[in-house]
PDB file of N, CA and C in Angstrom:
ATOM      1  N   UNK A   7       0.989  -1.351  -0.064  1.00 85.00           N
ATOM      2  CA  UNK A   7      -0.086  -0.230  -0.462  1.00 85.00           C
ATOM      3  C   UNK A   7       0.639   1.058  -0.113  1.00 85.00           C
ATOM      4  N   UNK A   8       1.966   0.720   0.663  1.00 91.00           N
ATOM      5  CA  UNK A   8       2.796   2.320   0.618  1.00 91.00           C
ATOM      6  C   UNK A   8       3.425   2.469  -1.015  1.00 91.00           C
ATOM      7  N   UNK A   9       4.260   1.817  -0.993  1.00 92.00           N
ATOM      8  CA  UNK A   9       4.313   1.862  -2.781  1.00 92.00           C
ATOM      9  C   UNK A   9       3.191   2.562  -3.166  1.00 92.00           C
ATOM     10  N   UNK A  10       2.038   1.621  -3.382  1.00 92.00           N
ATOM     11  CA  UNK A  10       0.717   2.753  -4.600  1.00 92.00           C
ATOM     12  C   UNK A  10       0.409   3.893  -4.040  1.00 92.00           C
ATOM     13  N   UNK A  11       0.768   4.557  -2.553  1.00 95.00           N
ATOM     14  CA  UNK A  11      -0.013   5.522  -2.324  1.00 95.00           C
ATOM     15  C   UNK A  11       1.481   6.659  -2.621  1.00 95.00           C
ATOM     16  N   UNK A  12       2.865   6.324  -2.569  1.00 96.00           N
ATOM     17  CA  UNK A  12       3.526   6.901  -2.788  1.00 96.00           C
ATOM     18  C   UNK A  12       3.955   6.951  -4.836  1.00 96.00           C
ATOM     19  N   UNK A  13       4.261   5.743  -5.782  1.00 95.00           N
ATOM     20  CA  UNK A  13       3.582   6.466  -6.945  1.00 95.00           C
ATOM     21  C   UNK A  13       2.076   7.785  -7.458  1.00 95.00           C
ATOM     22  N   UNK A  14       0.960   7.252  -6.268  1.00 96.00           N
ATOM     23  CA  UNK A  14       0.055   8.102  -7.153  1.00 96.00           C
ATOM     24  C   UNK A  14       0.311   9.320  -6.722  1.00 96.00           C
ATOM     25  N   UNK A  15       1.198   9.674  -5.382  1.00 97.00           N
ATOM     26  CA  UNK A  15       1.456  11.134  -5.048  1.00 97.00           C
ATOM     27  C   UNK A  15       2.664  11.970  -6.349  1.00 97.00           C
ATOM     28  N   UNK A  16       3.756  10.742  -7.089  1.00 97.00           N
ATOM     29  CA  UNK A  16       3.966  11.256  -7.896  1.00 97.00           C
ATOM     30  C   UNK A  16       3.965  11.731  -8.939  1.00 97.00           C
ATOM     31  N   UNK A  17       2.354  10.657  -8.836  1.00 97.00           N
ATOM     32  CA  UNK A  17       1.830  10.547 -10.630  1.00 97.00           C
ATOM     33  C   UNK A  17       1.475  12.573 -10.300  1.00 97.00           C
ATOM     34  N   UNK A  18       0.951  12.563  -9.328  1.00 97.00           N
ATOM     35  CA  UNK A  18       0.430  14.552  -8.895  1.00 97.00           C
ATOM     36  C   UNK A  18       1.162  15.206  -9.211  1.00 97.00           C
ATOM     37  N   UNK A  19       2.340  14.650  -8.201  1.00 97.00           N
ATOM     38  CA  UNK A  19       3.463  15.764  -8.815  1.00 97.00           C
ATOM     39  C   UNK A  19       3.623  15.814 -10.356  1.00 97.00           C
ATOM     40  N   UNK A  20       3.509  15.055 -10.912  1.00 96.00           N
ATOM     41  CA  UNK A  20       3.964  15.152 -12.774  1.00 96.00           C
ATOM     42  C   UNK A  20       3.192  15.805 -13.704  1.00 96.00           C
ATOM     43  N   UNK A  21       2.492  15.610 -13.279  1.00 97.00           N
ATOM     44  CA  UNK A  21       0.726  16.426 -13.318  1.00 97.00           C
ATOM     45  C   UNK A  21       1.111  17.870 -13.411  1.00 97.00           C
ATOM     46  N   UNK A  22       1.042  17.934 -11.984  1.00 96.00           N
ATOM     47  CA  UNK A  22       1.060  18.901 -11.391  1.00 96.00           C
ATOM     48  C   UNK A  22       2.699  19.850 -12.377  1.00 96.00           C
ATOM     49  N   UNK A  23       3.440  19.309 -12.681  1.00 95.00           N
ATOM     50  CA  UNK A  23       4.426  19.898 -13.668  1.00 95.00           C
ATOM     51  C   UNK A  23       4.503  20.466 -14.409  1.00 95.00           C
ATOM     52  N   UNK A  24       4.257  19.670 -15.407  1.00 95.00           N
ATOM     53  CA  UNK A  24       2.901  19.847 -16.924  1.00 95.00           C
ATOM     54  C   UNK A  24       2.447  21.346 -16.597  1.00 95.00           C
ATOM     55  N   UNK A  25       1.499  21.189 -15.638  1.00 95.00           N
ATOM     56  CA  UNK A  25       0.338  21.919 -15.514  1.00 95.00           C
ATOM     57  C   UNK A  25       1.128  23.766 -15.259  1.00 95.00           C
ATOM     58  N   UNK A  26       2.012  23.836 -14.590  1.00 94.00           N
ATOM     59  CA  UNK A  26       2.271  24.603 -14.085  1.00 94.00           C
ATOM     60  C   UNK A  26       3.807  24.771 -15.274  1.00 94.00           C
ATOM     61  N   UNK A  27       4.342  24.185 -16.022  1.00 92.00           N
ATOM     62  CA  UNK A  27       5.163  24.353 -17.068  1.00 92.00           C
ATOM     63  C   UNK A  27       4.242  24.713 -18.010  1.00 92.00           C
ATOM     64  N   UNK A  28       3.304  23.909 -18.457  1.00 93.00           N
ATOM     65  CA  UNK A  28       2.469  24.759 -19.628  1.00 93.00           C
ATOM     66  C   UNK A  28       1.473  26.140 -19.253  1.00 93.00           C
ATOM     67  N   UNK A  29       1.660  26.809 -18.007  1.00 93.00           N
ATOM     68  CA  UNK A  29       0.675  28.078 -17.622  1.00 93.00           C
ATOM     69  C   UNK A  29       2.974  28.138 -18.363  1.00 93.00           C
ATOM     70  N   UNK A  30       3.332  28.553 -18.280  1.00 90.00           N
ATOM     71  CA  UNK A  30       4.910  29.175 -18.936  1.00 90.00           C
ATOM     72  C   UNK A  30       5.704  29.820 -17.298  1.00 90.00           C
ATOM     73  N   UNK A  31       5.531  28.936 -16.847  1.00 80.00           N
ATOM     74  CA  UNK A  31       6.620  28.788 -15.528  1.00 80.00           C
ATOM     75  C   UNK A  31       7.387  27.897 -15.047  1.00 80.00           C
ATOM     76  N   UNK A  32       8.180  27.780 -15.970  1.00 79.00           N
ATOM     77  CA  UNK A  32       9.382  26.970 -16.284  1.00 79.00           C
ATOM     78  C   UNK A  32      10.108  26.273 -14.642  1.00 79.00           C
ATOM     79  N   UNK A  33      10.316  27.887 -14.468  1.00 85.00           N
ATOM     80  CA  UNK A  33      11.305  27.623 -13.107  1.00 85.00           C
ATOM     81  C   UNK A  33      10.640  27.070 -11.130  1.00 85.00           C
ATOM     82  N   UNK A  34       9.527  27.476 -11.755  1.00 90.00           N
ATOM     83  CA  UNK A  34       8.148  26.922 -10.816  1.00 90.00           C
ATOM     84  C   UNK A  34       7.959  25.615 -10.189  1.00 90.00           C
ATOM     85  N   UNK A  35       8.181  25.370 -11.967  1.00 92.00           N
ATOM     86  CA  UNK A  35       7.841  23.669 -12.175  1.00 92.00           C
ATOM     87  C   UNK A  35       9.194  22.311 -11.886  1.00 92.00           C
ATOM     88  N   UNK A  36      10.333  23.318 -11.210  1.00 93.00           N
ATOM     89  CA  UNK A  36      11.383  22.543 -11.122  1.00 93.00           C
ATOM     90  C   UNK A  36      10.897  21.413  -9.813  1.00 93.00           C
ATOM     91  N   UNK A  37      10.134  21.912  -8.780  1.00 94.00           N
ATOM     92  CA  UNK A  37      10.202  21.027  -7.793  1.00 94.00           C
ATOM     93  C   UNK A  37       9.210  20.151  -7.560  1.00 94.00           C
ATOM     94  N   UNK A  38       8.591  20.379  -8.091  1.00 96.00           N
ATOM     95  CA  UNK A  38       7.080  18.904  -8.383  1.00 96.00           C
ATOM     96  C   UNK A  38       8.185  18.332  -9.578  1.00 96.00           C
ATOM     97  N   UNK A  39       8.872  18.540 -10.398  1.00 95.00           N
ATOM     98  CA  UNK A  39       9.242  17.346 -11.493  1.00 95.00           C
ATOM     99  C   UNK A  39      10.390  16.838  -9.621  1.00 95.00           C
ATOM    100  N   UNK A  40      11.029  17.360  -9.374  1.00 95.00           N
ATOM    101  CA  UNK A  40      11.989  16.479  -8.953  1.00 95.00           C
ATOM    102  C   UNK A  40      11.045  15.992  -7.438  1.00 95.00           C
ATOM    103  N   UNK A  41      10.425  16.242  -7.517  1.00 96.00           N
ATOM    104  CA  UNK A  41       8.625  15.801  -6.250  1.00 96.00           C
ATOM    105  C   UNK A  41       8.509  14.560  -6.797  1.00 96.00           C
ATOM    106  N   UNK A  42       8.556  14.705  -8.403  1.00 96.00           N
ATOM    107  CA  UNK A  42       7.992  13.227  -8.726  1.00 96.00           C
ATOM    108  C   UNK A  42       8.242  12.306  -8.807  1.00 96.00           C
ATOM    109  N   UNK A  43      10.111  13.119  -8.823  1.00 96.00           N
ATOM    110  CA  UNK A  43      11.280  11.236  -9.118  1.00 96.00           C
ATOM    111  C   UNK A  43      11.123  11.268  -7.842  1.00 96.00           C
ATOM    112  N   UNK A  44      11.558  12.261  -7.038  1.00 97.00           N
ATOM    113  CA  UNK A  44      11.707  11.375  -5.314  1.00 97.00           C
ATOM    114  C   UNK A  44      11.027  10.572  -4.660  1.00 97.00           C
ATOM    115  N   UNK A  45       9.812  10.699  -5.582  1.00 97.00           N
ATOM    116  CA  UNK A  45       8.781  10.021  -4.321  1.00 97.00           C
ATOM    117  C   UNK A  45       8.668   8.377  -6.087  1.00 97.00           C
ATOM    118  N   UNK A  46       8.655   8.947  -7.127  1.00 96.00           N
ATOM    119  CA  UNK A  46       8.707   7.287  -7.219  1.00 96.00           C
ATOM    120  C   UNK A  46      10.219   6.368  -6.951  1.00 96.00           C
ATOM    121  N   UNK A  47      10.918   7.183  -6.658  1.00 96.00           N
ATOM    122  CA  UNK A  47      12.104   6.176  -6.451  1.00 96.00           C
ATOM    123  C   UNK A  47      11.628   6.153  -5.090  1.00 96.00           C
ATOM    124  N   UNK A  48      10.985   6.505  -3.878  1.00 96.00           N
ATOM    125  CA  UNK A  48      10.727   6.008  -3.022  1.00 96.00           C
ATOM    126  C   UNK A  48      10.064   4.936  -2.867  1.00 96.00           C
ATOM    127  N   UNK A  49       8.793   5.193  -3.947  1.00 95.00           N
ATOM    128  CA  UNK A  49       7.749   3.651  -4.167  1.00 95.00           C
ATOM    129  C   UNK A  49       8.298   2.367  -4.852  1.00 95.00           C
ATOM    130  N   UNK A  50       8.948   2.652  -5.619  1.00 92.00           N
ATOM    131  CA  UNK A  50       9.800   1.652  -6.441  1.00 92.00           C
ATOM    132  C   UNK A  50      11.178   1.095  -4.866  1.00 92.00           C
ATOM    133  N   UNK A  51      11.553   1.669  -4.180  1.00 92.00           N
ATOM    134  CA  UNK A  51      12.212   1.371  -3.066  1.00 92.00           C
ATOM    135  C   UNK A  51      11.407   0.168  -2.622  1.00 92.00           C
ATOM    136  N   UNK A  52      10.202   0.494  -2.071  1.00 93.00           N
ATOM    137  CA  UNK A  52       9.146  -0.244  -1.140  1.00 93.00           C
ATOM    138  C   UNK A  52       9.111  -0.891  -1.716  1.00 93.00           C
ATOM    139  N   UNK A  53       8.525  -0.881  -2.764  1.00 91.00           N
ATOM    140  CA  UNK A  53       8.543  -2.660  -3.555  1.00 91.00           C
ATOM    141  C   UNK A  53       9.440  -3.035  -3.860  1.00 91.00           C
ATOM    142  N   UNK A  54      10.453  -2.726  -3.774  1.00 88.00           N
ATOM    143  CA  UNK A  54      12.006  -3.542  -3.792  1.00 88.00           C
ATOM    144  C   UNK A  54      11.696  -4.294  -2.758  1.00 88.00           C
ATOM    145  N   UNK A  55      12.430  -3.460  -1.362  1.00 87.00           N
ATOM    146  CA  UNK A  55      12.138  -4.266  -0.565  1.00 87.00           C
ATOM    147  C   UNK A  55      11.375  -5.131  -0.083  1.00 87.00           C
ATOM    148  N   UNK A  56       9.966  -5.192  -0.373  1.00 87.00           N
ATOM    149  CA  UNK A  56       8.382  -5.916  -0.095  1.00 87.00           C
ATOM    150  C   UNK A  56       8.552  -7.097  -0.995  1.00 87.00           C
ATOM    151  N   UNK A  57       9.142  -7.138  -1.988  1.00 84.00           N
ATOM    152  CA  UNK A  57       9.222  -8.812  -3.409  1.00 84.00           C
ATOM    153  C   UNK A  57      10.457  -8.156  -4.215  1.00 84.00           C
ATOM    154  N   UNK A  58      11.156  -8.696  -3.354  1.00 77.00           N
ATOM    155  CA  UNK A  58      12.475  -9.496  -4.733  1.00 77.00           C
ATOM    156  C   UNK A  58      12.728 -10.994  -3.866  1.00 77.00           C
ATOM    157  N   UNK A  59      12.776 -11.560  -5.526  1.00 79.00           N
ATOM    158  CA  UNK A  59      13.021 -12.917  -5.306  1.00 79.00           C
ATOM    159  C   UNK A  59      14.983 -13.033  -5.017  1.00 79.00           C
ATOM    160  N   UNK A  60      15.105 -12.390  -5.536  1.00 84.00           N
ATOM    161  CA  UNK A  60      16.425 -12.952  -5.556  1.00 84.00           C
ATOM    162  C   UNK A  60      17.558 -11.423  -5.480  1.00 84.00           C
ATOM    163  N   UNK A  61      19.172 -11.641  -5.800  1.00 83.00           N
ATOM    164  CA  UNK A  61      19.548 -10.472  -5.705  1.00 83.00           C
ATOM    165  C   UNK A  61      19.426  -9.588  -6.656  1.00 83.00           C
ATOM    166  N   UNK A  62      20.261  -9.789  -8.055  1.00 79.00           N
ATOM    167  CA  UNK A  62      19.859  -9.817  -9.049  1.00 79.00           C
ATOM    168  C   UNK A  62      18.716  -8.891  -9.257  1.00 79.00           C
ATOM    169  N   UNK A  63      17.347  -9.580  -8.669  1.00 82.00           N
ATOM    170  CA  UNK A  63      16.124  -7.857  -9.096  1.00 82.00           C
ATOM    171  C   UNK A  63      16.025  -7.106  -7.839  1.00 82.00           C
ATOM    172  N   UNK A  64      16.546  -7.199  -6.607  1.00 85.00           N
ATOM    173  CA  UNK A  64      17.592  -6.302  -5.878  1.00 85.00           C
ATOM    174  C   UNK A  64      18.203  -5.237  -7.019  1.00 85.00           C
ATOM    175  N   UNK A  65      19.199  -5.830  -6.910  1.00 85.00           N
ATOM    176  CA  UNK A  65      20.126  -5.087  -7.950  1.00 85.00           C
ATOM    177  C   UNK A  65      19.346  -3.996  -8.916  1.00 85.00           C
ATOM    178  N   UNK A  66      18.790  -4.882  -9.853  1.00 85.00           N
ATOM    179  CA  UNK A  66      18.246  -3.602 -10.909  1.00 85.00           C
ATOM    180  C   UNK A  66      17.038  -2.914 -10.462  1.00 85.00           C
ATOM    181  N   UNK A  67      17.016  -3.497  -9.657  1.00 89.00           N
ATOM    182  CA  UNK A  67      15.934  -2.551  -8.901  1.00 89.00           C
ATOM    183  C   UNK A  67      16.549  -1.750  -8.220  1.00 89.00           C
ATOM    184  N   UNK A  68      17.115  -1.971  -6.840  1.00 92.00           N
ATOM    185  CA  UNK A  68      18.524  -0.392  -6.537  1.00 92.00           C
ATOM    186  C   UNK A  68      18.626   0.179  -7.712  1.00 92.00           C
ATOM    187  N   UNK A  69      19.202   0.320  -8.734  1.00 93.00           N
ATOM    188  CA  UNK A  69      20.220   0.745  -9.938  1.00 93.00           C
ATOM    189  C   UNK A  69      18.787   1.870 -10.363  1.00 93.00           C
ATOM    190  N   UNK A  70      17.834   1.052 -10.254  1.00 93.00           N
ATOM    191  CA  UNK A  70      16.914   2.306 -10.721  1.00 93.00           C
ATOM    192  C   UNK A  70      16.238   3.108 -10.187  1.00 93.00           C
ATOM    193  N   UNK A  71      15.912   2.718  -8.931  1.00 94.00           N
ATOM    194  CA  UNK A  71      15.643   3.925  -6.971  1.00 94.00           C
ATOM    195  C   UNK A  71      17.233   4.846  -7.354  1.00 94.00           C
ATOM    196  N   UNK A  72      18.371   4.419  -7.734  1.00 95.00           N
ATOM    197  CA  UNK A  72      19.543   5.247  -7.344  1.00 95.00           C
ATOM    198  C   UNK A  72      18.836   6.228  -8.973  1.00 95.00           C
ATOM    199  N   UNK A  73      18.836   5.644  -9.884  1.00 96.00           N
ATOM    200  CA  UNK A  73      18.676   6.749 -11.021  1.00 96.00           C
ATOM    201  C   UNK A  73      17.279   7.795 -10.576  1.00 96.00           C
ATOM    202  N   UNK A  74      16.329   7.271 -10.664  1.00 95.00           N
ATOM    203  CA  UNK A  74      15.174   8.311 -10.320  1.00 95.00           C
ATOM    204  C   UNK A  74      15.867   9.130  -9.072  1.00 95.00           C
ATOM    205  N   UNK A  75      16.441   8.789  -8.096  1.00 96.00           N
ATOM    206  CA  UNK A  75      16.793   9.753  -6.870  1.00 96.00           C
ATOM    207  C   UNK A  75      17.921  10.754  -7.567  1.00 96.00           C
ATOM    208  N   UNK A  76      19.331  10.683  -8.321  1.00 95.00           N
ATOM    209  CA  UNK A  76      19.513  11.578  -8.622  1.00 95.00           C
ATOM    210  C   UNK A  76      19.229  12.049 -10.406  1.00 95.00           C
ATOM    211  N   UNK A  77      18.746  12.074 -10.464  1.00 94.00           N
ATOM    212  CA  UNK A  77      17.392  12.469 -11.354  1.00 94.00           C
ATOM    213  C   UNK A  77      16.927  14.269 -10.730  1.00 94.00           C
ATOM    214  N   UNK A  78      16.028  13.009 -10.146  1.00 95.00           N
ATOM    215  CA  UNK A  78      15.510  14.425  -8.941  1.00 95.00           C
ATOM    216  C   UNK A  78      16.203  15.749  -8.665  1.00 95.00           C
ATOM    217  N   UNK A  79      16.999  14.885  -8.041  1.00 94.00           N
ATOM    218  CA  UNK A  79      17.928  16.188  -8.073  1.00 94.00           C
ATOM    219  C   UNK A  79      19.354  16.921  -9.197  1.00 94.00           C
ATOM    220  N   UNK A  80      19.428  16.127 -10.043  1.00 92.00           N
ATOM    221  CA  UNK A  80      18.741  17.265 -11.169  1.00 92.00           C
ATOM    222  C   UNK A  80      17.915  18.198 -12.232  1.00 92.00           C
ATOM    223  N   UNK A  81      17.030  17.639 -11.312  1.00 92.00           N
ATOM    224  CA  UNK A  81      15.321  18.145 -12.157  1.00 92.00           C
ATOM    225  C   UNK A  81      15.202  19.574 -10.800  1.00 92.00           C
ATOM    226  N   UNK A  82      16.045  19.310  -9.737  1.00 92.00           N
ATOM    227  CA  UNK A  82      15.618  20.762  -8.533  1.00 92.00           C
ATOM    228  C   UNK A  82      16.611  21.176  -8.627  1.00 92.00           C
ATOM    229  N   UNK A  83      17.887  21.304  -8.817  1.00 90.00           N
ATOM    230  CA  UNK A  83      19.195  21.537  -8.651  1.00 90.00           C
ATOM    231  C   UNK A  83      19.831  22.198 -10.216  1.00 90.00           C
ATOM    232  N   UNK A  84      19.264  22.478 -11.245  1.00 86.00           N
ATOM    233  CA  UNK A  84      20.038  22.640 -11.521  1.00 86.00           C
ATOM    234  C   UNK A  84      21.456  23.227 -12.184  1.00 86.00           C
ATOM    235  N   UNK A  85      21.658  24.016 -11.569  1.00 88.00           N
ATOM    236  CA  UNK A  85      22.789  25.188 -11.048  1.00 88.00           C
ATOM    237  C   UNK A  85      23.450  23.801 -10.451  1.00 88.00           C
ATOM    238  N   UNK A  86      23.347  23.163  -9.433  1.00 89.00           N
ATOM    239  CA  UNK A  86      24.747  22.701  -9.310  1.00 89.00           C
ATOM    240  C   UNK A  86      25.339  22.054 -10.624  1.00 89.00           C
ATOM    241  N   UNK A  87      26.810  22.861  -9.511  1.00 91.00           N
ATOM    242  CA  UNK A  87      28.374  22.427 -10.303  1.00 91.00           C
ATOM    243  C   UNK A  87      28.420  21.030 -10.474  1.00 91.00           C
ATOM    244  N   UNK A  88      28.772  20.551 -11.346  1.00 90.00           N
ATOM    245  CA  UNK A  88      29.262  18.732 -11.813  1.00 90.00           C
ATOM    246  C   UNK A  88      27.455  18.211 -12.184  1.00 90.00           C
ATOM    247  N   UNK A  89      26.464  19.116 -12.453  1.00 90.00           N
ATOM    248  CA  UNK A  89      25.215  18.917 -12.623  1.00 90.00           C
ATOM    249  C   UNK A  89      24.880  17.588 -14.454  1.00 90.00           C
ATOM    250  N   UNK A  90      26.152  18.136 -14.786  1.00 92.00           N
ATOM    251  CA  UNK A  90      26.003  17.254 -16.361  1.00 92.00           C
ATOM    252  C   UNK A  90      26.661  16.643 -16.507  1.00 92.00           C
ATOM    253  N   UNK A  91      26.943  16.144 -15.446  1.00 94.00           N
ATOM    254  CA  UNK A  91      27.959  14.739 -15.016  1.00 94.00           C
ATOM    255  C   UNK A  91      27.071  13.788 -14.110  1.00 94.00           C
ATOM    256  N   UNK A  92      26.390  14.397 -13.710  1.00 93.00           N
ATOM    257  CA  UNK A  92      25.221  14.039 -12.633  1.00 93.00           C
ATOM    258  C   UNK A  92      23.936  13.548 -13.530  1.00 93.00           C
ATOM    259  N   UNK A  93      23.608  14.777 -14.861  1.00 93.00           N
ATOM    260  CA  UNK A  93      22.997  13.554 -15.675  1.00 93.00           C
ATOM    261  C   UNK A  93      23.419  13.136 -16.613  1.00 93.00           C
ATOM    262  N   UNK A  94      24.814  12.224 -16.741  1.00 95.00           N
ATOM    263  CA  UNK A  94      25.089  12.067 -17.333  1.00 95.00           C
ATOM    264  C   UNK A  94      25.391  10.236 -16.267  1.00 95.00           C
ATOM    265  N   UNK A  95      25.159  10.494 -15.638  1.00 96.00           N
ATOM    266  CA  UNK A  95      25.633   9.367 -14.457  1.00 96.00           C
ATOM    267  C   UNK A  95      24.041   8.717 -14.380  1.00 96.00           C
ATOM    268  N   UNK A  96      23.128   9.504 -14.572  1.00 95.00           N
ATOM    269  CA  UNK A  96      22.012   8.940 -14.208  1.00 95.00           C
ATOM    270  C   UNK A  96      21.464   8.785 -15.864  1.00 95.00           C
ATOM    271  N   UNK A  97      21.960   8.633 -17.000  1.00 95.00           N
ATOM    272  CA  UNK A  97      22.112   8.224 -17.764  1.00 95.00           C
ATOM    273  C   UNK A  97      22.454   6.826 -17.939  1.00 95.00           C
ATOM    274  N   UNK A  98      23.594   6.612 -17.551  1.00 96.00           N
ATOM    275  CA  UNK A  98      24.669   5.552 -17.205  1.00 96.00           C
ATOM    276  C   UNK A  98      23.500   4.186 -16.626  1.00 96.00           C
ATOM    277  N   UNK A  99      23.405   4.982 -15.801  1.00 95.00           N
ATOM    278  CA  UNK A  99      22.268   3.544 -14.406  1.00 95.00           C
ATOM    279  C   UNK A  99      20.950   2.416 -15.631  1.00 95.00           C
ATOM    280  N   UNK A 100      20.602   3.866 -15.804  1.00 93.00           N
ATOM    281  CA  UNK A 100      19.549   3.521 -16.843  1.00 93.00           C
ATOM    282  C   UNK A 100      19.600   2.778 -17.579  1.00 93.00           C
ATOM    283  N   UNK A 101      20.439   2.969 -18.403  1.00 94.00           N
ATOM    284  CA  UNK A 101      21.316   1.573 -19.675  1.00 94.00           C
ATOM    285  C   UNK A 101      21.957   0.397 -19.143  1.00 94.00           C
ATOM    286  N   UNK A 102      22.471   0.518 -17.530  1.00 92.00           N
ATOM    287  CA  UNK A 102      22.991  -0.314 -16.887  1.00 92.00           C
ATOM    288  C   UNK A 102      21.598  -1.380 -16.759  1.00 92.00           C
ATOM    289  N   UNK A 103      20.593  -0.513 -16.288  1.00 89.00           N
ATOM    290  CA  UNK A 103      19.446  -1.869 -15.911  1.00 89.00           C
ATOM    291  C   UNK A 103      18.974  -1.914 -16.894  1.00 89.00           C
ATOM    292  N   UNK A 104      18.662  -1.523 -17.643  1.00 89.00           N
ATOM    293  CA  UNK A 104      18.187  -2.266 -19.117  1.00 89.00           C
ATOM    294  C   UNK A 104      18.592  -2.795 -19.596  1.00 89.00           C
ATOM    295  N   UNK A 105      20.384  -3.135 -19.505  1.00 90.00           N
ATOM    296  CA  UNK A 105      21.214  -4.195 -20.187  1.00 90.00           C
ATOM    297  C   UNK A 105      21.295  -5.372 -19.286  1.00 90.00           C
ATOM    298  N   UNK A 106      21.035  -5.110 -17.416  1.00 85.00           N
ATOM    299  CA  UNK A 106      20.953  -6.201 -17.377  1.00 85.00           C
ATOM    300  C   UNK A 106      19.367  -7.200 -17.047  1.00 85.00           C
ATOM    301  N   UNK A 107      18.249  -6.400 -17.784  1.00 82.00           N
ATOM    302  CA  UNK A 107      17.098  -6.913 -17.607  1.00 82.00           C
ATOM    303  C   UNK A 107      16.839  -7.950 -18.933  1.00 82.00           C
ATOM    304  N   UNK A 108      17.546  -7.151 -19.941  1.00 88.00           N
ATOM    305  CA  UNK A 108      17.569  -7.678 -21.472  1.00 88.00           C
ATOM    306  C   UNK A 108      18.651  -8.469 -21.948  1.00 88.00           C
ATOM    307  N   UNK A 109      19.900  -8.800 -20.944  1.00 81.00           N
ATOM    308  CA  UNK A 109      21.031  -9.425 -21.299  1.00 81.00           C
ATOM    309  C   UNK A 109      21.042 -10.881 -20.500  1.00 81.00           C
ATOM    310  N   UNK A 110      20.688 -12.018 -21.124  1.00 71.00           N
ATOM    311  CA  UNK A 110      20.379 -13.573 -20.596  1.00 71.00           C
ATOM    312  C   UNK A 110      21.658 -14.405 -19.699  1.00 71.00           C
ATOM    313  N   UNK A 111      23.166 -13.806 -19.653  1.00 68.00           N
ATOM    314  CA  UNK A 111      24.171 -13.980 -19.314  1.00 68.00           C
ATOM    315  C   UNK A 111      23.888 -13.384 -17.744  1.00 68.00           C
ATOM    316  N   UNK A 112      23.693 -12.453 -17.455  1.00 57.00           N
ATOM    317  CA  UNK A 112      23.564 -11.572 -15.919  1.00 57.00           C
ATOM    318  C   UNK A 112      22.628 -12.081 -15.474  1.00 57.00           C
TER     319      UNK A 112
END
């Protein structure tokens, strides 16, 4: 139930971010964008802790949680020094997660 509530809040924050950005206030959209990503990370973390069958699943889910959380930082603090590097780390985490999911040898 916790994961469901968190993901519902994440969707709400995402819809709010879309509305704020559509209204033309892009800088005010950063907080709900970041909140949507942090809430998604928290929801998936709650789900991963409650429902993992093996270490591989826990690893891939942890990678995805980390990617969402770091992406939230990128959204909330766009002027953060090293933000471009952090964004690249997020991309690599998503790619690694996908590689693990689609690779039969891992």
